[in-house]
């Protein structure tokens, strides 16, 4: 027997197999070296090669495979730290993080050390391992690379941005899908030579796409590196090298990851280095997603340094445009693309047309509401949610109607205008995307399609949720591509979705999308993102896709969205003489055809211009009246007296806490006369002319333009002041009680509809009705009236929905309302769910992280607490309701208990309403501080219907609770006994978010806490449970809180206390710590 050394040298080997299957691939492996001469073994030396072949022969000779050994090298090497070694796994990691693809041949034994690369790249990867790098630069990866040839519009965007970044710090690319935003933005980084660039996106999956495009742009720049959590180097490695002057870098991060960081109010101690980095440039990809929330804004604020340039990219930036000046926006829209396509041959005869592969969009609308008018709601839109409503057993409630719809679009007819009416059409629309309202609806539709006489010949791919129950769950895109197969002309598919595959993916074979979901107020951004999925260029079996189609079954929604898209792309503000041209051009390149029976009618410009008015109204409502469209041009014509009036108003509004800083009105700079307003428009148009029409402004005209622009700025300043009043209007309009519901709420009668106590409570302190009447002339009366009508129409339409859908609609309306100030905090629906879900349980409308709503509420069980509070005979009290959202949550959980215990089947909306009304009448009791708060609560609970609601307005509520607690309790008991006939009622729970403070009237405008009185009075009423939100200032005592603090600390009945050191986790404009408790 012979002992051998337990320590052996290792080597790396690289070999190839010369057959078709392994073409372009190399295997990188590790072997043991039998020679111990560390310093005598050079790369590719005889000893190393023999050891490598010995290892390779073990698994190739049995299969009789011939191979070429290309390279060998010892894994031990000399560094500044002494002798070090590496292994093959480290080389594999560098190759993978450098974007080099693996190739797997032996799936059973996972022989996955093969890479699609060349020898020089592998050698560089070995060097990178020795240097401690995690990836190769793009220049180190051998590819057949050549410079990207940018199209004229891409080059224009790059050049305009370079010019803008010399004088400002922000730029928006409003560029449609397939513009090439990624490549163009990276070229911008290269041209500007930024040292540190951050790519921020709401979609982590696009990391690989950015990494791949980085290689295409920076293939000739070794000094640039890429990094992310999955590709390239880590941020720590990149920043270390950058500080040593070794590289410049582009780093990719997701918004989801960053907003979870403690620095911006998240729960995890992470990403501190990323936030601390002095970014030269931040590129926000799909900037319309996730950046406008409070958390998104906090992330951007923390990342942005004084000199950081921000480039936002979006194909549908409709929620961002108002934040940018005209010279900060580059636009490339569908019309521009199709115009360039049509004019290319004329302007570039003989050159290949780069736009030729982009299909023309055709939109066909079918008015289902005319055929099935029972599904049209008061929102003047077809109610897809109701039409496709699903039973507990997974079938459609309106089974016969849905079946009739499928029969209608497939009815055999050579003359029909329905998409599946004959074999020719079925071949045109072999592969289509169908958008449905939800996961359950998609499942029911899948089952129905598979048994339909025509659609059973199509493969149905359900990518909504987890798909069909009997189908194996797989990646949505993979499932669709597998179903379509290698020859799309040999298959037929229908893809069902309720959101997946509508952004950032391309399925070439799709020729049409069917819009069978959404409502009149569907966001233009999500609509356009979805329909552009079918505009993906495609060449199938030698044929090029030249046309693509959208089939929409809600015509009004189609027209509104398209009008908004066409108008917003032009960024021309309100209706002007230019609108007719804009709309005409859009309809030329994107015809919209109305189908009625066998008749086809093309929409014209006048009808589209009518839709624009609706667009402005919708935007005002969606923005909570925080929108320029709400005001008229009187603000451009302010005289001395009016300017002084605004200066005085600013002093009042400026005292409102938690409001954005109001702009200064220049009282020495009066507004514009009608003639001057026209002159300004004329000069601005002249200054923007390009090409042969360009006419330089004279020095006198330039001076005049600046002067007129200053006066225009006064309008913006005035709007910033009026904002403090405007954002309070929607809630008051929502709750207003009208004797005659046919009466309109106008800017002239608005103030008279609100009682004095409510006006004082909801409006800024000091803004009297008289002051309001002096400034109401600056509001556009038509927009104000129509926006008010829209808010009430949405609320009224909710009365005809199922209980769950009504709650979704009402809380959607509340999500548009703005919080005016610290004293008038409207508890967001998300926070109501967090609070009551954490403390009492019940049915909750948010997923566990409270980031997104659920289509189906989830049940949270807190044991005896939940059982007691949400029992069928439970009695709930809220003291000081402002919105009615607390009783809404409580009522729903009790409603579910009653439905469960119901003796009859609950199968219709009428059945649901009957049980709901019983809950509101018997289980829910609400006390309000003002008559308007009472009306708002009633509207939230039962809408415009006639039903019993136990709400009472208590005059001087805070004073009564603070100074006359016993009298207040008697009044509550009297109120309850009058409604129920029960004296000394025992409440199961008292819940709410009481007022935190009131002004104490001293010269410093300070405030004193009052929430402790609400907690104390709740304890004196002696319910089974109390759960309230309050500031955590009581921990420290003082300011009249010492007794309350002592009482809370000695209270043995407190079961749980949820503390939020950062109030911004709950409320965006409350400064101190917040907690909520159950006792």
mmCIF file of N, CA and C in Angstrom, residues 684-797:
data_model
loop_
_atom_site.group_PDB
_atom_site.id
_atom_site.type_symbol
_atom_site.label_atom_id
_atom_site.label_comp_id
_atom_site.label_asym_id
_atom_site.label_seq_id
_atom_site.Cartn_x
_atom_site.Cartn_y
_atom_site.Cartn_z
ATOM 1 N N UNK A 684 -45.703 82.301 -29.617
ATOM 2 C CA UNK A 684 -45.236 80.959 -29.234
ATOM 3 C C UNK A 684 -45.247 80.024 -30.444
ATOM 4 N N UNK A 685 -46.295 80.116 -31.265
ATOM 5 C CA UNK A 685 -46.374 79.289 -32.479
ATOM 6 C C UNK A 685 -45.228 79.618 -33.422
ATOM 7 N N UNK A 686 -44.952 80.912 -33.584
ATOM 8 C CA UNK A 686 -43.894 81.345 -34.502
ATOM 9 C C UNK A 686 -42.529 80.845 -34.031
ATOM 10 N N UNK A 687 -42.295 80.891 -32.720
ATOM 11 C CA UNK A 687 -40.990 80.490 -32.184
ATOM 12 C C UNK A 687 -40.740 78.989 -32.321
ATOM 13 N N UNK A 688 -41.834 78.199 -32.498
ATOM 14 C CA UNK A 688 -41.687 76.742 -32.552
ATOM 15 C C UNK A 688 -41.614 76.192 -33.967
ATOM 16 N N UNK A 689 -41.815 77.049 -34.951
ATOM 17 C CA UNK A 689 -41.799 76.569 -36.336
ATOM 18 C C UNK A 689 -40.413 76.036 -36.705
ATOM 19 N N UNK A 690 -40.428 74.959 -37.528
ATOM 20 C CA UNK A 690 -39.155 74.333 -37.913
ATOM 21 C C UNK A 690 -39.045 74.237 -39.426
ATOM 22 N N UNK A 691 -37.862 73.885 -39.887
ATOM 23 C CA UNK A 691 -37.633 73.635 -41.314
ATOM 24 C C UNK A 691 -37.835 74.876 -42.156
ATOM 25 N N UNK A 692 -38.435 74.700 -43.346
ATOM 26 C CA UNK A 692 -38.604 75.810 -44.281
ATOM 27 C C UNK A 692 -39.583 76.864 -43.774
ATOM 28 N N UNK A 693 -40.456 76.464 -42.793
ATOM 29 C CA UNK A 693 -41.425 77.427 -42.250
ATOM 30 C C UNK A 693 -40.841 78.267 -41.118
ATOM 31 N N UNK A 694 -39.599 77.963 -40.718
ATOM 32 C CA UNK A 694 -39.005 78.639 -39.567
ATOM 33 C C UNK A 694 -38.805 80.133 -39.829
ATOM 34 N N UNK A 695 -39.276 80.973 -38.859
ATOM 35 C CA UNK A 695 -39.102 82.426 -38.937
ATOM 36 C C UNK A 695 -38.523 82.916 -37.617
ATOM 37 N N UNK A 696 -37.263 83.319 -37.585
ATOM 38 C CA UNK A 696 -36.666 83.749 -36.312
ATOM 39 C C UNK A 696 -37.414 84.958 -35.731
ATOM 40 N N UNK A 697 -37.551 84.966 -34.403
ATOM 41 C CA UNK A 697 -38.183 86.112 -33.740
ATOM 42 C C UNK A 697 -37.220 87.292 -33.738
ATOM 43 N N UNK A 698 -37.766 88.497 -33.890
ATOM 44 C CA UNK A 698 -36.939 89.699 -33.756
ATOM 45 C C UNK A 698 -36.639 89.912 -32.288
ATOM 46 N N UNK A 699 -35.663 90.748 -31.982
ATOM 47 C CA UNK A 699 -35.325 91.029 -30.587
ATOM 48 C C UNK A 699 -36.530 91.594 -29.846
ATOM 49 N N UNK A 700 -37.281 92.447 -30.515
ATOM 50 C CA UNK A 700 -38.474 93.043 -29.910
ATOM 51 C C UNK A 700 -39.516 91.965 -29.597
ATOM 52 N N UNK A 701 -39.675 91.011 -30.544
ATOM 53 C CA UNK A 701 -40.642 89.924 -30.334
ATOM 54 C C UNK A 701 -40.196 89.005 -29.198
ATOM 55 N N UNK A 702 -38.882 88.747 -29.132
ATOM 56 C CA UNK A 702 -38.365 87.908 -28.042
ATOM 57 C C UNK A 702 -38.650 88.545 -26.686
ATOM 58 N N UNK A 703 -38.413 89.851 -26.594
ATOM 59 C CA UNK A 703 -38.643 90.583 -25.348
ATOM 60 C C UNK A 703 -40.129 90.542 -24.983
ATOM 61 N N UNK A 704 -40.958 90.732 -26.013
ATOM 62 C CA UNK A 704 -42.405 90.722 -25.792
ATOM 63 C C UNK A 704 -42.877 89.335 -25.337
ATOM 64 N N UNK A 705 -42.309 88.300 -25.942
ATOM 65 C CA UNK A 705 -42.679 86.930 -25.577
ATOM 66 C C UNK A 705 -42.336 86.650 -24.112
ATOM 67 N N UNK A 706 -41.168 87.074 -23.663
ATOM 68 C CA UNK A 706 -40.769 86.880 -22.265
ATOM 69 C C UNK A 706 -41.720 87.600 -21.322
ATOM 70 N N UNK A 707 -42.097 88.803 -21.693
ATOM 71 C CA UNK A 707 -43.000 89.610 -20.867
ATOM 72 C C UNK A 707 -44.362 88.910 -20.735
ATOM 73 N N UNK A 708 -44.861 88.413 -21.877
ATOM 74 C CA UNK A 708 -46.162 87.737 -21.854
ATOM 75 C C UNK A 708 -46.079 86.409 -21.095
ATOM 76 N N UNK A 709 -44.931 85.731 -21.190
ATOM 77 C CA UNK A 709 -44.762 84.466 -20.468
ATOM 78 C C UNK A 709 -44.797 84.677 -18.955
ATOM 79 N N UNK A 710 -44.231 85.805 -18.504
ATOM 80 C CA UNK A 710 -44.256 86.113 -17.072
ATOM 81 C C UNK A 710 -45.686 86.248 -16.577
ATOM 82 N N UNK A 711 -46.505 86.879 -17.402
ATOM 83 C CA UNK A 711 -47.904 87.040 -17.017
ATOM 84 C C UNK A 711 -48.609 85.682 -17.010
ATOM 85 N N UNK A 712 -48.200 84.832 -17.934
ATOM 86 C CA UNK A 712 -48.767 83.486 -17.978
ATOM 87 C C UNK A 712 -48.391 82.713 -16.711
ATOM 88 N N UNK A 713 -47.184 82.967 -16.220
ATOM 89 C CA UNK A 713 -46.746 82.291 -14.993
ATOM 90 C C UNK A 713 -47.605 82.652 -13.800
ATOM 91 N N UNK A 714 -48.187 83.854 -13.845
ATOM 92 C CA UNK A 714 -49.079 84.241 -12.757
ATOM 93 C C UNK A 714 -50.285 83.306 -12.673
ATOM 94 N N UNK A 715 -50.710 82.785 -13.820
ATOM 95 C CA UNK A 715 -51.828 81.834 -13.836
ATOM 96 C C UNK A 715 -51.449 80.577 -13.054
ATOM 97 N N UNK A 716 -50.225 80.077 -13.309
ATOM 98 C CA UNK A 716 -49.769 78.874 -12.609
ATOM 99 C C UNK A 716 -49.693 79.119 -11.104
ATOM 100 N N UNK A 717 -49.207 80.310 -10.732
ATOM 101 C CA UNK A 717 -49.110 80.645 -9.306
ATOM 102 C C UNK A 717 -50.507 80.701 -8.683
ATOM 103 N N UNK A 718 -51.452 81.303 -9.399
ATOM 104 C CA UNK A 718 -52.821 81.412 -8.888
ATOM 105 C C UNK A 718 -53.450 80.030 -8.733
ATOM 106 N N UNK A 719 -53.188 79.136 -9.696
ATOM 107 C CA UNK A 719 -53.727 77.775 -9.615
ATOM 108 C C UNK A 719 -53.174 77.049 -8.399
ATOM 109 N N UNK A 720 -51.885 77.267 -8.112
ATOM 110 C CA UNK A 720 -51.287 76.592 -6.952
ATOM 111 C C UNK A 720 -51.942 77.043 -5.653
ATOM 112 N N UNK A 721 -52.462 78.259 -5.652
ATOM 113 C CA UNK A 721 -53.158 78.774 -4.463
ATOM 114 C C UNK A 721 -54.582 78.208 -4.410
ATOM 115 N N UNK A 722 -55.267 78.232 -5.546
ATOM 116 C CA UNK A 722 -56.643 77.730 -5.599
ATOM 117 C C UNK A 722 -56.709 76.235 -5.297
ATOM 118 N N UNK A 723 -55.607 75.520 -5.515
ATOM 119 C CA UNK A 723 -55.581 74.081 -5.269
ATOM 120 C C UNK A 723 -56.071 73.734 -3.863
ATOM 121 N N UNK A 724 -55.669 74.547 -2.879
ATOM 122 C CA UNK A 724 -56.036 74.281 -1.492
ATOM 123 C C UNK A 724 -57.538 74.275 -1.260
ATOM 124 N N UNK A 725 -58.273 74.968 -2.142
ATOM 125 C CA UNK A 725 -59.737 74.973 -2.068
ATOM 126 C C UNK A 725 -60.306 73.871 -2.953
ATOM 127 N N UNK A 726 -59.769 73.755 -4.154
ATOM 128 C CA UNK A 726 -60.324 72.833 -5.159
ATOM 129 C C UNK A 726 -60.328 71.387 -4.697
ATOM 130 N N UNK A 727 -59.252 70.930 -4.038
ATOM 131 C CA UNK A 727 -59.166 69.509 -3.683
ATOM 132 C C UNK A 727 -60.181 69.109 -2.615
ATOM 133 N N UNK A 728 -60.838 70.102 -1.980
ATOM 134 C CA UNK A 728 -61.857 69.801 -0.968
ATOM 135 C C UNK A 728 -63.245 69.642 -1.586
ATOM 136 N N UNK A 729 -63.376 70.011 -2.853
ATOM 137 C CA UNK A 729 -64.693 70.020 -3.487
ATOM 138 C C UNK A 729 -65.266 68.627 -3.784
ATOM 139 N N UNK A 730 -64.473 67.681 -4.312
ATOM 140 C CA UNK A 730 -65.059 66.397 -4.717
ATOM 141 C C UNK A 730 -65.802 65.672 -3.606
ATOM 142 N N UNK A 731 -65.240 65.640 -2.393
ATOM 143 C CA UNK A 731 -65.885 64.947 -1.277
ATOM 144 C C UNK A 731 -67.224 65.597 -0.933
ATOM 145 N N UNK A 732 -67.265 66.921 -0.993
ATOM 146 C CA UNK A 732 -68.497 67.641 -0.686
ATOM 147 C C UNK A 732 -69.549 67.404 -1.776
ATOM 148 N N UNK A 733 -69.113 67.328 -3.018
ATOM 149 C CA UNK A 733 -70.035 67.036 -4.121
ATOM 150 C C UNK A 733 -70.585 65.617 -3.972
ATOM 151 N N UNK A 734 -69.717 64.689 -3.606
ATOM 152 C CA UNK A 734 -70.096 63.281 -3.410
ATOM 153 C C UNK A 734 -71.196 63.157 -2.355
ATOM 154 N N UNK A 735 -71.047 63.916 -1.260
ATOM 155 C CA UNK A 735 -71.987 63.769 -0.148
ATOM 156 C C UNK A 735 -73.203 64.684 -0.202
ATOM 157 N N UNK A 736 -73.181 65.693 -1.045
ATOM 158 C CA UNK A 736 -74.247 66.706 -1.044
ATOM 159 C C UNK A 736 -75.638 66.087 -1.165
ATOM 160 N N UNK A 737 -76.565 66.541 -0.286
ATOM 161 C CA UNK A 737 -77.959 66.091 -0.322
ATOM 162 C C UNK A 737 -78.769 67.111 -1.106
ATOM 163 N N UNK A 738 -79.352 66.687 -2.214
ATOM 164 C CA UNK A 738 -80.169 67.570 -3.042
ATOM 165 C C UNK A 738 -81.632 67.180 -2.901
ATOM 166 N N UNK A 739 -82.509 68.184 -2.749
ATOM 167 C CA UNK A 739 -83.937 67.885 -2.664
ATOM 168 C C UNK A 739 -84.437 67.291 -3.968
ATOM 169 N N UNK A 740 -83.881 67.780 -5.054
ATOM 170 C CA UNK A 740 -84.253 67.284 -6.375
ATOM 171 C C UNK A 740 -82.988 66.758 -7.050
ATOM 172 N N UNK A 741 -82.911 65.441 -7.245
ATOM 173 C CA UNK A 741 -81.691 64.846 -7.791
ATOM 174 C C UNK A 741 -81.433 65.218 -9.258
ATOM 175 N N UNK A 742 -82.444 65.807 -9.898
ATOM 176 C CA UNK A 742 -82.216 66.271 -11.274
ATOM 177 C C UNK A 742 -81.487 67.616 -11.286
ATOM 178 N N UNK A 743 -81.394 68.244 -10.101
ATOM 179 C CA UNK A 743 -80.696 69.532 -9.986
ATOM 180 C C UNK A 743 -79.189 69.320 -10.186
ATOM 181 N N UNK A 744 -78.559 70.232 -10.904
ATOM 182 C CA UNK A 744 -77.123 70.140 -11.132
ATOM 183 C C UNK A 744 -76.365 70.928 -10.069
ATOM 184 N N UNK A 745 -75.170 70.433 -9.719
ATOM 185 C CA UNK A 745 -74.294 71.187 -8.821
ATOM 186 C C UNK A 745 -73.388 72.029 -9.704
ATOM 187 N N UNK A 746 -73.521 73.340 -9.586
ATOM 188 C CA UNK A 746 -72.735 74.264 -10.415
ATOM 189 C C UNK A 746 -71.769 75.039 -9.539
ATOM 190 N N UNK A 747 -70.844 75.737 -10.160
ATOM 191 C CA UNK A 747 -69.904 76.557 -9.397
ATOM 192 C C UNK A 747 -70.642 77.696 -8.693
ATOM 193 N N UNK A 748 -71.813 78.080 -9.242
ATOM 194 C CA UNK A 748 -72.579 79.184 -8.644
ATOM 195 C C UNK A 748 -73.408 78.739 -7.442
ATOM 196 N N UNK A 749 -73.940 77.505 -7.453
ATOM 197 C CA UNK A 749 -74.766 77.084 -6.312
ATOM 198 C C UNK A 749 -74.020 76.189 -5.326
ATOM 199 N N UNK A 750 -72.762 75.881 -5.625
ATOM 200 C CA UNK A 750 -71.986 74.939 -4.803
ATOM 201 C C UNK A 750 -71.965 75.343 -3.328
ATOM 202 N N UNK A 751 -71.568 76.569 -3.039
ATOM 203 C CA UNK A 751 -71.427 77.003 -1.638
ATOM 204 C C UNK A 751 -72.765 76.981 -0.907
ATOM 205 N N UNK A 752 -73.863 77.310 -1.604
ATOM 206 C CA UNK A 752 -75.174 77.379 -0.953
ATOM 207 C C UNK A 752 -75.701 76.004 -0.564
ATOM 208 N N UNK A 753 -75.143 74.933 -1.158
ATOM 209 C CA UNK A 753 -75.609 73.578 -0.855
ATOM 210 C C UNK A 753 -74.973 73.006 0.408
ATOM 211 N N UNK A 754 -73.999 73.723 0.968
ATOM 212 C CA UNK A 754 -73.254 73.191 2.116
ATOM 213 C C UNK A 754 -73.557 74.028 3.350
ATOM 214 N N UNK A 755 -73.940 73.353 4.424
ATOM 215 C CA UNK A 755 -74.301 74.043 5.662
ATOM 216 C C UNK A 755 -73.075 74.715 6.273
ATOM 217 N N UNK A 756 -73.279 75.747 7.105
ATOM 218 C CA UNK A 756 -72.156 76.533 7.658
ATOM 219 C C UNK A 756 -71.146 75.702 8.445
ATOM 220 N N UNK A 757 -71.651 74.757 9.292
ATOM 221 C CA UNK A 757 -70.716 73.954 10.096
ATOM 222 C C UNK A 757 -69.811 73.107 9.200
ATOM 223 N N UNK A 758 -70.407 72.496 8.178
ATOM 224 C CA UNK A 758 -69.622 71.641 7.275
ATOM 225 C C UNK A 758 -68.643 72.473 6.456
ATOM 226 N N UNK A 759 -69.070 73.659 6.016
ATOM 227 C CA UNK A 759 -68.161 74.537 5.254
ATOM 228 C C UNK A 759 -66.932 74.869 6.091
ATOM 229 N N UNK A 760 -67.176 75.198 7.345
ATOM 230 C CA UNK A 760 -66.067 75.564 8.246
ATOM 231 C C UNK A 760 -65.153 74.369 8.493
ATOM 232 N N UNK A 761 -65.742 73.173 8.573
ATOM 233 C CA UNK A 761 -64.965 71.962 8.841
ATOM 234 C C UNK A 761 -64.124 71.540 7.641
ATOM 235 N N UNK A 762 -64.695 71.601 6.436
ATOM 236 C CA UNK A 762 -64.043 71.025 5.267
ATOM 237 C C UNK A 762 -63.210 72.019 4.462
ATOM 238 N N UNK A 763 -63.492 73.313 4.571
ATOM 239 C CA UNK A 763 -62.742 74.310 3.807
ATOM 240 C C UNK A 763 -61.581 74.870 4.643
ATOM 241 N N UNK A 764 -60.555 75.449 3.995
ATOM 242 C CA UNK A 764 -59.443 76.032 4.763
ATOM 243 C C UNK A 764 -59.953 77.094 5.727
ATOM 244 N N UNK A 765 -59.368 77.125 6.905
ATOM 245 C CA UNK A 765 -59.767 78.136 7.893
ATOM 246 C C UNK A 765 -59.564 79.526 7.301
ATOM 247 N N UNK A 766 -60.623 80.318 7.329
ATOM 248 C CA UNK A 766 -60.526 81.688 6.821
ATOM 249 C C UNK A 766 -61.096 81.868 5.430
ATOM 250 N N UNK A 767 -61.331 80.745 4.716
ATOM 251 C CA UNK A 767 -61.961 80.856 3.396
ATOM 252 C C UNK A 767 -63.469 80.791 3.596
ATOM 253 N N UNK A 768 -64.058 81.967 3.728
ATOM 254 C CA UNK A 768 -65.508 82.054 3.943
ATOM 255 C C UNK A 768 -66.242 81.845 2.617
ATOM 256 N N UNK A 769 -67.563 81.695 2.720
ATOM 257 C CA UNK A 769 -68.360 81.563 1.494
ATOM 258 C C UNK A 769 -68.260 82.837 0.650
ATOM 259 N N UNK A 770 -68.148 83.967 1.326
ATOM 260 C CA UNK A 770 -68.013 85.233 0.593
ATOM 261 C C UNK A 770 -66.712 85.261 -0.201
ATOM 262 N N UNK A 771 -65.616 84.836 0.448
ATOM 263 C CA UNK A 771 -64.330 84.803 -0.255
ATOM 264 C C UNK A 771 -64.396 83.833 -1.441
ATOM 265 N N UNK A 772 -65.065 82.697 -1.221
ATOM 266 C CA UNK A 772 -65.193 81.721 -2.298
ATOM 267 C C UNK A 772 -65.963 82.312 -3.481
ATOM 268 N N UNK A 773 -67.033 83.017 -3.183
ATOM 269 C CA UNK A 773 -67.840 83.613 -4.258
ATOM 270 C C UNK A 773 -67.047 84.653 -5.053
ATOM 271 N N UNK A 774 -66.023 85.245 -4.425
ATOM 272 C CA UNK A 774 -65.182 86.217 -5.132
ATOM 273 C C UNK A 774 -64.232 85.541 -6.131
ATOM 274 N N UNK A 775 -63.886 84.277 -5.853
ATOM 275 C CA UNK A 775 -62.892 83.608 -6.712
ATOM 276 C C UNK A 775 -63.513 82.554 -7.637
ATOM 277 N N UNK A 776 -64.792 82.283 -7.489
ATOM 278 C CA UNK A 776 -65.397 81.209 -8.288
ATOM 279 C C UNK A 776 -65.389 81.516 -9.792
ATOM 280 N N UNK A 777 -65.200 82.766 -10.155
ATOM 281 C CA UNK A 777 -65.178 83.142 -11.572
ATOM 282 C C UNK A 777 -63.970 82.566 -12.306
ATOM 283 N N UNK A 778 -62.975 82.072 -11.556
ATOM 284 C CA UNK A 778 -61.780 81.521 -12.200
ATOM 285 C C UNK A 778 -61.941 80.040 -12.569
ATOM 286 N N UNK A 779 -63.057 79.438 -12.153
ATOM 287 C CA UNK A 779 -63.314 78.034 -12.476
ATOM 288 C C UNK A 779 -64.083 77.934 -13.791
ATOM 289 N N UNK A 780 -63.754 76.929 -14.578
ATOM 290 C CA UNK A 780 -64.498 76.681 -15.813
ATOM 291 C C UNK A 780 -65.846 76.082 -15.422
ATOM 292 N N UNK A 781 -66.960 76.800 -15.619
ATOM 293 C CA UNK A 781 -68.251 76.332 -15.118
ATOM 294 C C UNK A 781 -68.706 75.015 -15.744
ATOM 295 N N UNK A 782 -68.394 74.811 -17.030
ATOM 296 C CA UNK A 782 -68.824 73.577 -17.697
ATOM 297 C C UNK A 782 -68.062 72.368 -17.154
ATOM 298 N N UNK A 783 -66.740 72.524 -17.016
ATOM 299 C CA UNK A 783 -65.927 71.416 -16.499
ATOM 300 C C UNK A 783 -66.320 71.100 -15.063
ATOM 301 N N UNK A 784 -66.503 72.132 -14.223
ATOM 302 C CA UNK A 784 -66.869 71.923 -12.823
ATOM 303 C C UNK A 784 -68.191 71.165 -12.735
ATOM 304 N N UNK A 785 -69.178 71.626 -13.481
ATOM 305 C CA UNK A 785 -70.513 71.016 -13.435
ATOM 306 C C UNK A 785 -70.463 69.566 -13.921
ATOM 307 N N UNK A 786 -69.773 69.330 -15.033
ATOM 308 C CA UNK A 786 -69.697 67.979 -15.594
ATOM 309 C C UNK A 786 -68.902 67.040 -14.684
ATOM 310 N N UNK A 787 -67.849 67.561 -14.041
ATOM 311 C CA UNK A 787 -67.040 66.730 -13.132
ATOM 312 C C UNK A 787 -67.867 66.336 -11.909
ATOM 313 N N UNK A 788 -68.645 67.286 -11.388
ATOM 314 C CA UNK A 788 -69.518 66.986 -10.256
ATOM 315 C C UNK A 788 -70.553 65.937 -10.621
ATOM 316 N N UNK A 789 -71.128 66.094 -11.819
ATOM 317 C CA UNK A 789 -72.127 65.141 -12.298
ATOM 318 C C UNK A 789 -71.505 63.754 -12.442
ATOM 319 N N UNK A 790 -70.249 63.718 -12.888
ATOM 320 C CA UNK A 790 -69.548 62.442 -13.097
ATOM 321 C C UNK A 790 -69.314 61.716 -11.776
ATOM 322 N N UNK A 791 -68.888 62.464 -10.742
ATOM 323 C CA UNK A 791 -68.652 61.858 -9.429
ATOM 324 C C UNK A 791 -69.943 61.221 -8.908
ATOM 325 N N UNK A 792 -71.041 61.950 -9.009
ATOM 326 C CA UNK A 792 -72.309 61.445 -8.496
ATOM 327 C C UNK A 792 -72.844 60.299 -9.371
ATOM 328 N N UNK A 793 -72.585 60.366 -10.675
ATOM 329 C CA UNK A 793 -73.029 59.289 -11.567
ATOM 330 C C UNK A 793 -72.289 57.988 -11.234
ATOM 331 N N UNK A 794 -70.983 58.089 -10.932
ATOM 332 C CA UNK A 794 -70.221 56.894 -10.564
ATOM 333 C C UNK A 794 -70.753 56.288 -9.277
ATOM 334 N N UNK A 795 -71.062 57.170 -8.299
ATOM 335 C CA UNK A 795 -71.592 56.685 -7.023
ATOM 336 C C UNK A 795 -72.984 56.075 -7.219
ATOM 337 N N UNK A 796 -73.807 56.710 -8.056
ATOM 338 C CA UNK A 796 -75.159 56.206 -8.293
ATOM 339 C C UNK A 796 -75.120 54.877 -9.041
ATOM 340 N N UNK A 797 -74.207 54.764 -9.998
ATOM 341 C CA UNK A 797 -74.087 53.515 -10.760
ATOM 342 C C UNK A 797 -73.711 52.350 -9.852
#
